[in-house]
Amino acid sequence: MEILWFLIALGLLFGVLGPYVLRRRSGGIRLAVPGSPDAADPEAYGFVPQEDQDVRLPGADEDLLDVLNVVQATQDWKAASQLLAGTGKDGELRWQRVQAFAGAACLELGERPGVGGAWLRAWRADAPKDAGGAAVHAEFLVQQAWRSSAAGSDDFRIILEEALKVTEEAALLAPGDPVPYITRLAVARGLGYEHERFDQVWAKVIDRAPQHMGAHLAALHYWCEKWHGSREEADHFATTAAARAPRGSLLAALPLFAVYEHVPDVVLVQDFFRTQVVSKAVEGALYAVHSARPDDPMLAHVRHLLVWFLVRDERWAEAMHQFVKVDGHVGAVPWTLGADPAAEYTVFRNLAVAGYEANGGSPLTLPR
């Protein structure tokens, strides 16, 4: 029994000190007194302070942020409707904007129960045939189910059943738009669809957007071990999609998301982040990032997950090259899975800065 308590205490100690003291076998990183000449300074690289990180989005979308600010300041939904009406159905951007509007309404409601998110209720009441409003409402219900209820509870299922009805309405209002069906993938996961029934929903998605990265991420969750699949099924889904992806598609990074979904809470394998499975997935994601269009809306999502793995593997310079592309926006996995996304992100970023400088790097040697 004593050895058990010793191991638990040792694990807690590492959990507290681990994020702040990370040493290479060569002894590269050590704590320095803040303000000393040896202390790494993230702001010397132009990085944004923790308190100024935007937790709403994974990357910059100035049009969306401008509209969000207007909607939340005025509680008038019309600017949101106009933005979605002008956003094409055949790409990732519409899905991300629908998610952002729904997430903003959820946060407002959480901060001001019964009052927050009134603009979304007004949108649906004033313009019931607006396809954008229906899509945002459906996604809002899905996010609200996970935020406010325990998965599998009666309340959870009731909210998701309502979301299902709204996705059907949104699909009728916007034929050819994959977004309502992508939202339905999350509903299917929450309601525990059998594999055959889930495949029927998935078929409607890929008929409309066969290369949609956001849709593949939504489907991947279903096939993960913690939901309705297994490690092998998730890996098969991800690697098959990556193998079929054309050059320039970020689907080549999908296996990295599958690996992340199955990283154990306690890593017992020495050099786990250097194993063949992890290394292959990381290289696939790096290839995807380097070959993708610079304006691909999903690029920031992949970069955020990449830096999580690169820092764990102590690949400091490669991590820094990704951090300079995403810094300022932290609304992405893995940071959003924690209670304080900005703090989670900043710990990893500061470790990368320290590791980079411990190996000879400086602001002058890091290309922007």
Coordinates of N, CA and C in Angstrom, one line a residue, residues 6 52 57-58 78 91 122 152 218 221 245 289 310 314 317 329 355:
F6 N 3.2 6.1 -2.7 CA 4.4 6.8 -3.2 C 4.3 7.1 -4.7
D52 N -4.5 37.9 -23.9 CA -5.0 38.5 -25.1 C -5.2 37.5 -26.2
L57 N -11.8 31.4 -31.9 CA -11.4 30.8 -33.2 C -10.1 30.2 -33.3
P58 N -9.8 29.2 -34.1 CA -8.5 28.6 -34.3 C -7.5 29.5 -35.0
K78 N -29.0 40.3 -38.2 CA -29.0 40.4 -39.7 C -27.6 40.4 -40.3
G91 N -17.2 24.7 -49.3 CA -15.9 24.7 -48.6 C -16.1 24.6 -47.1
A122 N -34.2 35.5 -31.8 CA -34.9 36.5 -32.7 C -34.7 36.1 -34.1
G152 N -25.8 11.0 -22.5 CA -26.7 9.9 -22.2 C -27.8 10.1 -21.3
A218 N -15.6 15.2 -37.6 CA -16.8 14.9 -36.9 C -17.1 13.4 -37.0
H221 N -14.7 11.2 -34.6 CA -15.1 11.1 -33.2 C -16.0 9.9 -33.0
A245 N -6.8 11.2 -50.3 CA -6.9 12.6 -50.4 C -6.0 13.1 -51.5
V289 N 0.3 20.2 -44.1 CA 0.5 21.7 -43.8 C 1.3 22.3 -44.9
L310 N 4.6 18.1 -31.5 CA 6.0 18.5 -31.7 C 6.7 18.9 -30.4
E314 N 9.8 17.2 -28.3 CA 11.0 18.1 -28.2 C 11.6 18.6 -29.5
A317 N 12.3 23.6 -32.9 CA 12.3 24.5 -34.0 C 11.1 24.3 -34.9
H329 N -4.8 33.1 -31.6 CA -6.1 32.4 -31.7 C -5.9 31.0 -31.2
G355 N 12.9 25.6 -25.2 CA 13.6 24.6 -25.9 C 14.4 25.1 -27.1

